[in-house]
CSV table of C-alpha atoms and ligand atoms in Angstrom, one decimal:
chain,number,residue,atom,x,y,z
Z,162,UNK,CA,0.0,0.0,0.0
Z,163,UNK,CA,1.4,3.7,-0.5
Z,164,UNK,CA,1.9,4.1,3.2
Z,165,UNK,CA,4.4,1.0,3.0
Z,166,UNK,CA,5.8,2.8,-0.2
Z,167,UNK,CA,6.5,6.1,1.7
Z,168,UNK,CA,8.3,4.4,4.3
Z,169,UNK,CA,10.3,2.5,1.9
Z,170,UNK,CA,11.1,5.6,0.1
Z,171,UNK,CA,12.3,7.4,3.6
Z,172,UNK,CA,14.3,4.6,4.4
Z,173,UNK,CA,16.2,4.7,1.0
Z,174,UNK,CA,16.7,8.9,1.3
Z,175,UNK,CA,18.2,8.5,4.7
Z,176,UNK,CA,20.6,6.0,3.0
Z,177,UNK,CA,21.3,7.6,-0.1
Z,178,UNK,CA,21.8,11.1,2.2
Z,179,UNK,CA,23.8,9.1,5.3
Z,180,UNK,CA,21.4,9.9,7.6
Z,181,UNK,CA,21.2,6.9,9.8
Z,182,UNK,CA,19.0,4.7,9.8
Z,183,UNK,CA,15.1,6.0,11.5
Z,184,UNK,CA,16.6,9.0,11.9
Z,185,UNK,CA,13.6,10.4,9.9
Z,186,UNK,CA,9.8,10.4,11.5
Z,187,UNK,CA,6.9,9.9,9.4
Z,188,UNK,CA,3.8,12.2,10.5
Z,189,UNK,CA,1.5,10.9,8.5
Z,190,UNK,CA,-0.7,13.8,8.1
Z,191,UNK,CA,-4.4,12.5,8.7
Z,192,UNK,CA,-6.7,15.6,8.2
Z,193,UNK,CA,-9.8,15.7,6.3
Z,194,UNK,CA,-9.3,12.2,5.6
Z,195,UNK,CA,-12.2,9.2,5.9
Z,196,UNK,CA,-11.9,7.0,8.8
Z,197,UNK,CA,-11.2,3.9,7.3
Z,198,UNK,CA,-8.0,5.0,5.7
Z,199,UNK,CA,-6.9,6.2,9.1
Z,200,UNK,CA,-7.9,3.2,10.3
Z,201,UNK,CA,-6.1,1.1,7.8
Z,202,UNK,CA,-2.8,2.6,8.1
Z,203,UNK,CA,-3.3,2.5,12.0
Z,204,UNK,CA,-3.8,-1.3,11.5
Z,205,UNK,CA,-0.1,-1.4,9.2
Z,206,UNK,CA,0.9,-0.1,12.8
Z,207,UNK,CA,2.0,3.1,12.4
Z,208,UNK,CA,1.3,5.1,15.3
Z,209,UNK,CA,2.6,9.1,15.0
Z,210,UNK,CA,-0.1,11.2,13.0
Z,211,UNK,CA,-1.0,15.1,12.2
Z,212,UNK,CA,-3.5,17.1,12.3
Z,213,UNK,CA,-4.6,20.7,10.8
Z,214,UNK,CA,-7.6,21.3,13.2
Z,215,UNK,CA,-7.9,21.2,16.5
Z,216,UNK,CA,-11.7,20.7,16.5
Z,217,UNK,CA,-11.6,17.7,13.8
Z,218,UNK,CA,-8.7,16.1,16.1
Z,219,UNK,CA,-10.5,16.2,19.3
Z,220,UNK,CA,-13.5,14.7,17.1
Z,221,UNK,CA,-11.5,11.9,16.2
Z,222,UNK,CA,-8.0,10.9,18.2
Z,223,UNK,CA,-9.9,10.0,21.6
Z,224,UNK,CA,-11.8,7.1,20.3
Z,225,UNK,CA,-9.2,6.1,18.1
Z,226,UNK,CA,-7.1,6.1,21.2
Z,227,UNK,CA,-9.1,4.0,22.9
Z,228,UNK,CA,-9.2,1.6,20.3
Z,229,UNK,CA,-5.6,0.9,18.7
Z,230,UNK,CA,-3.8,2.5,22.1
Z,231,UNK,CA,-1.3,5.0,22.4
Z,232,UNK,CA,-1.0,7.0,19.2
Z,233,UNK,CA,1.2,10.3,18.8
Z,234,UNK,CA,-0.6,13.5,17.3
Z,235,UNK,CA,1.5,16.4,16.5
Z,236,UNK,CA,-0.5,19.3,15.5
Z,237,UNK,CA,1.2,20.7,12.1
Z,238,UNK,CA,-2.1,23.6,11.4
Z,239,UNK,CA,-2.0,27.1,12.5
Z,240,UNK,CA,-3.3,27.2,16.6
Z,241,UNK,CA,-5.6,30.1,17.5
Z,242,UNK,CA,-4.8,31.2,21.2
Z,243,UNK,CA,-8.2,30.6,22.6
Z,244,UNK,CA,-7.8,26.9,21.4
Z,245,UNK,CA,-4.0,26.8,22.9
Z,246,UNK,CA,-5.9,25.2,26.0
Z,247,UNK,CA,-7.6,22.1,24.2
Z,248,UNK,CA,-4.3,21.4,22.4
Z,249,UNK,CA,-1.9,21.0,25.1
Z,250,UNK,CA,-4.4,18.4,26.4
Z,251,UNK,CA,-4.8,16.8,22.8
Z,252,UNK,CA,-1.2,16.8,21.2
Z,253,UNK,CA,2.3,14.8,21.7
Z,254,UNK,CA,3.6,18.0,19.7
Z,255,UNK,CA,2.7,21.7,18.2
Z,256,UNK,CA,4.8,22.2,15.3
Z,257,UNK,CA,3.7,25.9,14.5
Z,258,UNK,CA,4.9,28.2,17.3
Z,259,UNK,CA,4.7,31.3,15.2
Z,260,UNK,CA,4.0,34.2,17.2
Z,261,UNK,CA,4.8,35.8,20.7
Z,262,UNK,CA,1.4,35.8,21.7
Z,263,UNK,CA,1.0,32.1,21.2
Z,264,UNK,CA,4.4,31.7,23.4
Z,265,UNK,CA,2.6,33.7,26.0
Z,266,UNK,CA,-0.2,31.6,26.2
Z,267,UNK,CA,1.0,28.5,26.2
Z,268,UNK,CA,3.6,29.4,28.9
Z,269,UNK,CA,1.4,30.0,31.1
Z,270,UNK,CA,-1.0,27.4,29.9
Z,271,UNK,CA,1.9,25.0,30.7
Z,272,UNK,CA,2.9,26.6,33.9
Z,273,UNK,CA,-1.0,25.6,35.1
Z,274,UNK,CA,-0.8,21.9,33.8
Z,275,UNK,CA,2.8,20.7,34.5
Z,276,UNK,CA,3.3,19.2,30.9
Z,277,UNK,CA,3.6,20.9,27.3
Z,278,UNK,CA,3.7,19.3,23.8
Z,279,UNK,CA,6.9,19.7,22.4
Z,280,UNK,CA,7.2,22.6,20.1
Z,281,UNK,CA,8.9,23.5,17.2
Z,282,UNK,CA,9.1,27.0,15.4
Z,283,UNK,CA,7.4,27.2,12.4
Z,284,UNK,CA,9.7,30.1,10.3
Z,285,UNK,CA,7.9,32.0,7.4
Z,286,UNK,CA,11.1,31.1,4.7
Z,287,UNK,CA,9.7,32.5,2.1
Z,288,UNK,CA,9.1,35.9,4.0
Z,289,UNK,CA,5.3,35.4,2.4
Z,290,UNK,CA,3.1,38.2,4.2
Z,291,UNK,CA,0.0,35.9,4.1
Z,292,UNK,CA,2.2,32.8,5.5
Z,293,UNK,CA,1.9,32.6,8.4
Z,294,UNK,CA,5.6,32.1,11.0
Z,295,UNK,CA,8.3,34.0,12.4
Z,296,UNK,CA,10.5,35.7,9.3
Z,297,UNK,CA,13.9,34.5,9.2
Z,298,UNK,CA,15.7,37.4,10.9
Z,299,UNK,CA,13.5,37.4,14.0
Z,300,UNK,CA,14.2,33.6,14.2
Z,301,UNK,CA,16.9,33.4,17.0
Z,302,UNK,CA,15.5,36.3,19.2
Z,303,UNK,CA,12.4,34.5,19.2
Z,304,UNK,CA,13.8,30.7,20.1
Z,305,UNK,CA,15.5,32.6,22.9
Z,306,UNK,CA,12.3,34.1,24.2
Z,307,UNK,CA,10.2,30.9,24.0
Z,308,UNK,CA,13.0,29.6,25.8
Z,309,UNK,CA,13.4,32.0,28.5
Z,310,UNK,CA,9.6,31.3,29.6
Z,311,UNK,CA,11.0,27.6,29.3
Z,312,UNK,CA,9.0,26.2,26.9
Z,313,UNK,CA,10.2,23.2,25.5
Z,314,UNK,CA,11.8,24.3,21.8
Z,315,UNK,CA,12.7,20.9,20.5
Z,316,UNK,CA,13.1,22.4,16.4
Z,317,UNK,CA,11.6,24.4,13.7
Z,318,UNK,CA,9.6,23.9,10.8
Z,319,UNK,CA,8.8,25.4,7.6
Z,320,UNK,CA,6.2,25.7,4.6
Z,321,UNK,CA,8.2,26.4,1.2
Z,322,UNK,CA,6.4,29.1,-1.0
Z,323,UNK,CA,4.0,27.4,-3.4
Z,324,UNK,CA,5.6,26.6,-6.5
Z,325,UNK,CA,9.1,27.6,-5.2
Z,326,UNK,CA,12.2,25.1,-5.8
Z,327,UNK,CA,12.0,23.9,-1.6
Z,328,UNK,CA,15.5,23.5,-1.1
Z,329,UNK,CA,16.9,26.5,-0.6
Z,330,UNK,CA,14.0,27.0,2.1
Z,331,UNK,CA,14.8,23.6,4.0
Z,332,UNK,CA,18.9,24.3,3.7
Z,333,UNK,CA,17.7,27.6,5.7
Z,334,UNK,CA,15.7,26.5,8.0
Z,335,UNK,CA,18.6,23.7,8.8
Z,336,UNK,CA,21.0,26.5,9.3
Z,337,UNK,CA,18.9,28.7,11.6
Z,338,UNK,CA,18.3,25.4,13.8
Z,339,UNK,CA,21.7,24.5,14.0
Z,340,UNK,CA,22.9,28.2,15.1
Z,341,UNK,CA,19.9,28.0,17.9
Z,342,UNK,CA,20.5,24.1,18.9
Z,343,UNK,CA,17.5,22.9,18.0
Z,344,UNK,CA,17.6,19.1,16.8
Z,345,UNK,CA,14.5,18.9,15.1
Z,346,UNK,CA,13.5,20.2,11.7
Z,347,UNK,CA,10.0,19.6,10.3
Z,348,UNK,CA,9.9,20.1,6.7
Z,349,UNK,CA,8.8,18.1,3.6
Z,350,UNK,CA,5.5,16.8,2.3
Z,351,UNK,CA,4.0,14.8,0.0
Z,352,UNK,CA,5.8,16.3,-3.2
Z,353,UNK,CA,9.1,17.2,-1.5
Z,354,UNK,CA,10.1,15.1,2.0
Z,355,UNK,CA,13.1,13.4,-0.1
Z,356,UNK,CA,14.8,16.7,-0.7
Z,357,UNK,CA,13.7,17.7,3.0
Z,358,UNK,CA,15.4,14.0,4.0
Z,359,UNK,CA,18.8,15.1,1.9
Z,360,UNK,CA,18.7,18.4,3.6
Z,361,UNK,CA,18.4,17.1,6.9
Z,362,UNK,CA,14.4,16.9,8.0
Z,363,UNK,CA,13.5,14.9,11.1
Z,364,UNK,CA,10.0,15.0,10.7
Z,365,UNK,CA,8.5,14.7,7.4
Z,366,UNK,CA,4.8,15.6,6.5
Z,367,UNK,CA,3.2,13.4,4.7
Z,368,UNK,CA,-0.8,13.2,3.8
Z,369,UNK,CA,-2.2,13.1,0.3
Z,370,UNK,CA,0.2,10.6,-0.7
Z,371,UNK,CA,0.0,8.0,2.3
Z,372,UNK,CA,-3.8,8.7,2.5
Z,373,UNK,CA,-5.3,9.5,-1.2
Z,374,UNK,CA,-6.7,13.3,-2.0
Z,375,UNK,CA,-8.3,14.5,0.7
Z,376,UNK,CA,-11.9,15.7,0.7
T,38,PLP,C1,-1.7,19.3,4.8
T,38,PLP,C2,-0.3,19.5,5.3
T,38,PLP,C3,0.7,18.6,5.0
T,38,PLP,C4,0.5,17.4,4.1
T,38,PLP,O1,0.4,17.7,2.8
T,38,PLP,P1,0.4,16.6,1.6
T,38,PLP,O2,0.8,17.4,0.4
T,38,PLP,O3,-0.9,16.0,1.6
T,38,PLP,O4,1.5,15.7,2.0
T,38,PLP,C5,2.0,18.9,5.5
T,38,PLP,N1,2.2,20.0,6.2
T,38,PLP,C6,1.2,20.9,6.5
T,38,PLP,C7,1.6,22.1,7.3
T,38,PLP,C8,-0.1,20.7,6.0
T,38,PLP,O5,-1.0,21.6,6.3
C-alpha cells in the first residue's frame, strides 16, 4: 500500500543522504481524511499522525485512542490562542509556534498543567506576508524568548512558497536550527520530504500521498 511505499522511500533517502537509519519520522498527516484509511494505516501499525484542526482532532483521536492505544498526534495547522488550552491536552507535539502571543499563552498554559507538547518553530522562509511564522531574521530572538519562559523548543519547521524550488527554504531553515541548537527540523511533504530527508528533516509531513486526496 502507499503508506508501505513512503516508508520504503524514507528509508532509501536516509541511505542515499547518510542519515542513519530512522533517523527520519513519518507524521502521517491524517486531516480531512475518511476514517477507514486512518484506520487502515493504524492497523499497518503506524502510530505518529498530524492534524490541521484542533476541532476535527478532538472529534477523532480520543476514540481512536481507545481503540488501537497509544497514538502520537502532533498538531502541524495554524493554533488560535483561545484553542491553545484544548491542544496542550490533545497533542504529543505543536509544530507551528509562530507568534509571541501564542508563546505567552502557552507558557502560562503549561505553567498551570505541568506538561507541554513539544514545540517546534514554524519560520515563514519564504518571507510570504500571508504565511503565516516567524521571518527568518527574528528567528533566533524568538527561540531565545520561548526559551526564557521555558518552553520546550525541540526544532523548527517550515512551509516552502507554493511553486518555489523547496530546497533553498529547507537548507535555511537547517542553518537557523543548527545556530539555535535545536535538533528537530519539520519540513517536507508529500511532493518534496526526499529533498527535506537530503537536507536534513527529522520529521517529514506526509498526507495526500500516504492517505489518497483528501476531501
Ligand atoms: C496538509 C499539510 C501537509 C501534508 O500535505 P500533503 O501534500 O498532503 O502531503 C503537511 N504539512 C502541512 C503544514 C499541512 O498543512
Amino acid at each position: 500500500m502507499a503508506y508501505t511505499d513512503i516508508l520504503h522511500r524514507i528509508r532509501a533517502a536516509e541511505a542515499a543522504h547518510g542519515r542513519p537509519a530512522g533517523s527520519v519520522q513519518l507524521v502521517a498527516v491524517s486531516k480531512l481524511q475518511p476514517d477507514a484509511r486512518v484506520e487502515a494505516v493504524l492497523d499497518s501499525g503506524h502510530r505518529l499522525f498530524g492534524e490541521n484542526y484542533v476541532q476535527e482532532a478532538q472529534g477523532k483521536w480520543p476514540a481512536l485512542r481507545d481503540r488501537f492505544g497509544p497514538v502520537t498526534v502532533h498538531l502541524i495547522g495554524p493554533l488560535q490562542t483561545n484553542k491553545a488550552k484544548a491542544a496542550l491536552h490533545l497533542f504529543d507535539a505543536i509544530h507551528t509556534l509562530d507568534r509571541p502571543s501564542l508563546a505567552n499563552r502557552l507558557a502560562r498554559l503549561a505553567q498551570e498543567a505541568g506538561h507541554c507538547p513539544d514545540l517546534f518553530v514554524q519560520v515563514n522562509t519564504g518571507a510570504e506576508p500571508q504565511k503565516a511564522g516567524i521571518l527568518p531574521n527574528e528567528a533566533d530572538t524568538f527561540i531565545a524568548a520561548a526559551r526564557a519562559l521555558d518552553l520546550p523548543v525541540v526544532g523548527a519547521m517550515c512551509i516552502p512558497p507554493e511553486g518555489a524550488d523547496p530546497v533553498p527554504h529547507f537548507a535555511h531553515l537547517a542553518r537557523i536550527a543548527e545556530r539555535n541548537g535545536l535538533g528537530g527540523l519539520s519540513m517536507g511533504m508529500s511532493g518534496d520530504f526526499e529533498d527535506a530527508i537530503a537536507q536534513g528533516a527529522t520529521h517529514v509531513r506526509v498526507g495526500s500521498a500516504i492517505f489518497g486526496a483528501r476531501a
